[in-house]
Amino acid sequence: MKYYIIAGEASGDLHGSNLIKALKSKDPNAEIRCWGGDLMQKAGGNLVKHYKELAFMGFAEVLFNLNTILKNISFCKNDIVKFNPDVLIFIDYPGFNMRIAKWAKKRQIPTHYYISPQIWAWKENRIKAIKRDFDQLYVILPFEKDFYEKKHLFPVEFVGHPLIDAINSREKVDEIQFRKEHNLDERPIIALLPGSRKQEINKLLTEMLSIVPDFPNYQFVIAGAPGQDFEFYKQFLTQKTVHFISNKTYDLLSISHAALVTSGTATLETALFKVPEVVCYKGNWISYQIAKRIITLKYISLVNLIMDEEVVCELIQDQCNRNNIKNELSKILDKNYRNKLLNKYLLLEEKLGGVGASDKVAHLILKSIS
């Protein structure tokens, strides 16, 4: 079978790589062409475009890069026609993927959506397009299945969260060797995860680093995003006590004592590694003003959304400042507070279902198109 997979972000690259592995294990003759990243390419996909060429975040950023986005859409359509796949698999990235799906559906190419758009957060009107343009929908959050079916959409499959597989299947890191390799001393580590896009890193990392002098008994380590070069981060490395490690976020989280994390998938990853965290978000002012008038959710982190309560602290926009970050980090370093938070993390993992999300999706795709 011939599979064409489109992912547009670092998280999509991770889940896409595990899906490629699952598809190849079930279909040894699989031909896979993809948009994604290094992980999908390493797993055996023929990479067409890297997600770092596609990452535009927020209303203003999309507007400013509209011409590039339109060119990418046109290129993608032509590439699909040349490849002539048996199925199109979309991973999140709705702004781009839903446009391609609408076009593909008219050409009668089977369309499968893995990790559906978060229309329960905003743009609920997209549900009509999803019903019209997708043959199969696979959701990864426990409340999404009920949401879609209450809206009288076709039945959707809850497959569990692929992060559980990604984390459970990773090779255990040798902490002593890791610290030695990256010149880390014996002090507890506070991981800094400021996001994967330059816009959000620029906004958040300066605020995160501002509190470093207040915690001399800890060492701070910036988790470099796979799509960004070290040269970009050099401007932030002005304090000798701050370390930088690129493209090893999971290894870093596995030995971290606490973390400051931007909103998004990273909040859930950090929780699944059982690392107490403070969630930080500071976006483009225009984009934020538009978003807060559209999005009506109580929380911005996946941890709190899934648990439907404030498990982790969220510092948003103006609240994301030095004093608040310092105070909230101090809280999660307190032993009693940490224990309560870690117990909540265990309940969170139970809600997300068991292992095998990628394998389930691969099985359902093959069953549908065989």
XYZ file of C-alpha atoms in Angstrom:
370
model
C 0.000 0.000 0.000
C 1.031 3.614 -0.559
C 0.590 6.013 2.363
C 0.898 9.810 2.305
C 1.210 11.337 5.790
C 1.121 15.053 6.634
C 2.363 16.375 10.002
C 3.346 20.006 10.523
C 4.893 20.220 13.999
C 7.434 18.522 16.268
C 4.729 16.582 18.141
C 3.251 15.412 14.836
C 6.694 14.235 13.761
C 6.967 12.121 16.922
C 3.541 10.522 16.569
C 3.958 10.188 12.813
C 7.216 8.286 13.285
C 5.561 5.779 15.606
C 2.668 5.382 13.172
C 5.114 4.726 10.323
C 6.784 2.008 12.389
C 3.388 0.436 13.142
C 2.305 0.584 9.479
C 5.551 -1.005 8.315
C 5.229 -3.785 10.876
C 1.764 -4.636 9.528
C 2.494 -3.885 5.868
C 6.137 -4.757 5.027
C 5.686 -3.457 1.473
C 4.411 -0.062 2.603
C 5.537 2.960 0.595
C 5.332 6.058 2.768
C 5.750 9.646 1.640
C 5.454 12.327 4.291
C 5.598 15.885 5.521
C 7.098 15.924 8.996
C 10.573 15.831 10.449
C 13.704 13.877 11.219
C 11.908 11.213 13.262
C 9.467 10.341 10.474
C 12.332 10.176 8.004
C 14.356 7.927 10.335
C 11.328 5.641 10.766
C 11.263 5.026 7.024
C 9.181 7.813 5.534
C 10.301 9.579 2.362
C 10.366 13.178 3.672
C 8.945 15.819 1.306
C 9.035 18.917 3.544
C 10.329 19.486 7.061
C 7.901 20.952 9.597
C 10.328 23.760 10.445
C 9.435 25.223 7.020
C 5.747 25.167 7.974
C 5.636 26.404 11.577
C 3.640 29.636 11.745
C 1.908 30.231 15.083
C -0.914 32.664 15.794
C -3.258 34.796 13.731
C -0.764 37.545 12.915
C 2.046 35.151 11.978
C -0.208 33.222 9.589
C -1.320 36.456 7.938
C 2.243 37.666 7.431
C 3.271 34.322 5.871
C 0.121 33.691 3.841
C 1.911 33.615 0.489
C 4.297 30.880 1.663
C 1.429 28.854 3.095
C -0.537 29.023 -0.180
C 2.525 27.910 -2.137
C 2.970 24.951 0.209
C -0.677 23.930 -0.247
C -0.326 24.003 -4.030
C 2.918 22.047 -3.909
C 1.371 19.447 -1.609
C -1.592 18.833 -3.914
C 0.686 18.320 -6.914
C 2.929 15.976 -4.936
C -0.037 13.854 -3.835
C -1.233 13.528 -7.426
C 2.209 12.330 -8.544
C 2.497 9.819 -5.691
C -1.084 8.539 -6.099
C -1.497 7.148 -2.544
C -3.996 4.554 -1.376
C -4.722 6.677 1.686
C -4.003 10.149 3.025
C -3.238 10.327 6.754
C -3.394 13.712 8.465
C -1.814 14.327 11.863
C -3.177 17.390 13.701
C -2.056 20.653 11.936
C -5.652 21.574 10.998
C -5.154 24.881 9.194
C -3.186 23.140 6.471
C -4.518 19.594 6.645
C -8.202 20.447 6.405
C -7.600 22.358 3.174
C -5.806 19.377 1.658
C -8.514 16.977 2.890
C -11.294 18.993 1.235
C -9.439 18.812 -2.076
C -8.545 15.120 -1.646
C -12.089 14.078 -0.801
C -13.290 15.448 -4.143
C -10.663 13.263 -5.836
C -11.981 10.245 -3.879
C -8.731 9.651 -2.008
C -9.431 7.996 1.385
C -8.844 10.545 4.148
C -7.965 9.565 7.707
C -7.425 12.075 10.516
C -5.182 10.973 13.402
C -5.140 13.474 16.294
C -8.117 15.565 15.328
C -8.191 19.374 15.559
C -9.158 20.806 18.929
C -12.523 22.153 17.808
C -13.771 21.696 21.366
C -11.511 24.667 22.155
C -12.442 26.945 19.267
C -13.663 26.902 15.675
C -16.420 24.410 16.490
C -17.937 25.216 13.108
C -15.164 23.078 11.608
C -17.191 20.021 12.570
C -19.188 20.250 9.314
C -16.002 20.170 7.264
C -14.655 17.232 9.271
C -17.830 15.254 8.676
C -17.723 16.117 4.974
C -14.026 15.624 4.233
C -12.794 12.746 6.403
C -13.572 9.052 6.169
C -12.106 8.115 9.549
C -11.305 10.078 12.695
C -8.996 8.877 15.485
C -8.987 10.864 18.743
C -6.448 10.730 21.564
C -8.142 12.561 24.440
C -10.822 10.759 26.456
C -13.418 13.549 26.281
C -13.131 14.009 22.501
C -15.093 10.897 21.537
C -18.152 12.039 23.504
C -17.791 15.565 22.158
C -17.879 14.450 18.529
C -20.655 11.903 18.951
C -22.860 14.372 20.820
C -22.514 16.595 17.769
C -23.911 13.718 15.655
C -20.679 13.245 13.752
C -19.911 9.791 12.399
C -18.536 7.438 15.079
C -14.953 8.215 16.043
C -12.313 5.942 17.526
C -10.632 6.779 20.836
C -7.232 5.097 20.465
C -5.492 6.338 23.615
C -2.691 8.863 23.740
C 0.419 8.103 21.654
C 2.655 9.910 24.139
C 2.285 6.968 26.511
C 3.808 4.687 23.867
C 6.527 7.180 22.976
C 7.577 7.554 26.600
C 7.263 3.896 27.610
C 9.179 2.617 24.577
C 12.157 4.955 24.905
C 15.509 3.695 26.049
C 16.264 4.519 29.677
C 18.896 7.203 30.114
C 21.984 6.643 32.249
C 21.738 9.681 34.520
C 25.380 9.652 35.608
C 26.597 9.434 32.026
C 24.075 12.041 30.850
C 25.192 14.552 33.472
C 28.841 13.916 32.644
C 28.284 14.225 28.897
C 26.531 17.596 29.257
C 28.730 19.041 32.028
C 25.945 18.971 34.609
C 26.776 18.815 38.301
C 24.885 16.951 41.040
C 22.343 19.715 41.790
C 18.672 18.963 40.959
C 17.722 19.968 37.414
C 15.021 22.440 36.465
C 14.179 21.937 32.792
C 13.139 24.900 30.653
C 10.853 24.039 27.739
C 10.078 27.328 25.964
C 8.488 25.765 22.885
C 9.573 24.821 19.374
C 8.902 28.000 17.391
C 11.109 31.079 17.387
C 8.180 33.368 18.185
C 7.275 31.609 21.434
C 10.888 30.973 22.451
C 11.658 34.680 22.107
C 8.654 35.558 24.275
C 9.099 32.968 27.005
C 12.734 32.090 27.495
C 13.814 35.522 28.755
C 11.082 35.405 31.423
C 12.040 31.872 32.428
C 15.722 32.728 32.728
C 15.040 35.812 34.833
C 14.533 33.697 37.969
C 17.742 31.642 37.696
C 19.700 33.725 40.273
C 16.940 33.079 42.845
C 17.564 29.310 42.864
C 21.324 28.770 43.337
C 20.822 25.221 44.655
C 19.409 24.096 41.314
C 20.779 24.007 37.780
C 18.693 25.170 34.836
C 18.804 23.410 31.490
C 17.196 24.708 28.294
C 15.664 21.953 26.167
C 16.555 22.911 22.604
C 13.808 22.212 20.064
C 14.715 19.833 17.210
C 13.715 22.404 14.589
C 15.991 25.180 15.907
C 19.768 25.563 15.635
C 22.103 26.291 18.546
C 22.981 29.645 16.974
C 19.455 30.865 17.702
C 19.723 29.993 21.395
C 23.150 31.590 21.925
C 21.575 34.998 22.559
C 19.905 33.601 25.694
C 22.969 31.877 27.159
C 24.374 34.863 29.044
C 24.424 33.191 32.474
C 27.178 30.665 33.122
C 24.901 28.621 35.361
C 22.447 27.895 32.514
C 23.008 24.837 30.317
C 21.678 23.990 26.877
C 20.872 20.533 25.531
C 19.411 20.125 22.063
C 16.970 17.497 20.844
C 17.068 15.372 24.014
C 13.982 16.625 25.808
C 12.785 13.199 26.943
C 16.187 12.289 28.367
C 16.281 15.631 30.161
C 12.756 15.292 31.585
C 13.494 11.778 32.817
C 16.079 13.160 35.264
C 14.553 16.574 36.012
C 13.270 17.703 39.396
C 10.904 20.385 38.072
C 10.146 22.255 34.848
C 8.904 25.514 33.356
C 6.925 24.599 30.253
C 5.142 26.458 27.506
C 1.527 25.484 26.819
C 0.897 22.663 24.377
C 1.852 19.017 24.135
C 4.932 19.598 26.304
C 2.722 20.111 29.361
C 1.368 16.597 28.993
C 4.783 15.104 28.225
C 6.198 16.672 31.377
C 3.344 15.303 33.484
C 3.760 11.782 32.059
C 7.412 11.920 33.105
C 6.129 12.765 36.605
C 7.906 16.133 36.678
C 6.170 18.953 38.621
C 5.704 21.908 36.280
C 4.606 25.504 35.901
C 2.901 26.250 32.588
C 3.901 29.505 30.903
C 2.397 31.235 27.900
C 3.141 34.616 26.365
C 2.178 35.114 22.728
C 1.997 37.830 20.128
C -0.176 40.604 21.628
C -2.519 40.788 18.622
C -2.886 37.011 18.402
C -3.555 36.787 22.142
C -6.219 39.512 22.077
C -8.018 37.705 19.254
C -7.663 34.271 20.862
C -9.014 35.218 24.276
C -12.187 36.532 22.633
C -12.721 33.296 20.727
C -11.491 30.526 23.011
C -13.730 29.895 26.004
C -11.831 27.058 27.692
C -11.122 27.259 31.399
C -7.519 26.105 30.904
C -4.769 26.164 28.290
C -2.712 23.136 29.376
C -3.657 19.617 28.364
C -3.069 18.414 31.911
C -5.785 20.663 33.323
C -8.137 20.145 30.382
C -8.038 16.365 30.705
C -8.426 16.448 34.491
C -11.009 19.264 34.326
C -9.361 21.011 37.254
C -6.308 23.170 37.891
C -3.690 20.541 38.561
C -0.772 22.639 37.305
C -0.448 26.418 37.562
C -0.942 28.369 34.331
C 0.758 31.758 33.962
C -0.722 33.418 30.891
C 0.418 36.582 29.098
C 0.846 39.395 31.698
C 0.778 36.843 34.533
C 3.834 35.248 33.000
C 6.387 37.467 34.733
C 9.424 37.072 36.930
C 7.674 37.335 40.307
C 4.915 34.872 39.481
C 7.282 32.353 37.914
C 9.542 32.553 40.964
C 6.640 32.050 43.400
C 5.080 29.153 41.519
C 8.388 27.385 41.007
C 9.033 27.658 44.745
C 5.698 25.925 45.380
C 6.437 22.885 43.215
C 9.840 22.503 44.878
C 8.083 22.028 48.247
C 7.934 18.320 49.146
C 4.305 18.219 50.321
C 3.032 20.192 47.339
C 5.014 17.933 44.975
C 3.521 14.758 46.414
C -0.036 16.016 45.905
C 0.798 16.979 42.327
C 2.407 13.619 41.542
C -0.694 11.800 42.792
C -2.771 13.847 40.348
C -0.388 12.830 37.565
C -1.134 9.161 38.256
C -4.869 9.808 37.848
C -4.139 11.698 34.638
C -2.339 8.722 33.127
C -5.245 6.430 33.978
C -7.632 8.716 32.104
C -5.500 8.606 28.966
C -6.005 4.890 28.414
C -3.438 2.187 27.859
C -0.542 1.671 25.515
C -0.773 0.907 21.802
C -2.266 4.028 20.191
C -0.060 3.886 17.080
C -0.670 0.178 16.648
C -4.443 0.638 16.948
C -4.466 3.402 14.336
C -2.332 1.393 11.913
C -4.676 -1.587 12.310
C -7.791 0.529 11.724
C -6.285 2.212 8.646
C -5.304 -1.097 7.057
C -8.680 -2.617 7.896
C -10.435 0.309 6.240
C -8.480 0.339 2.958
C -7.762 -3.370 2.459
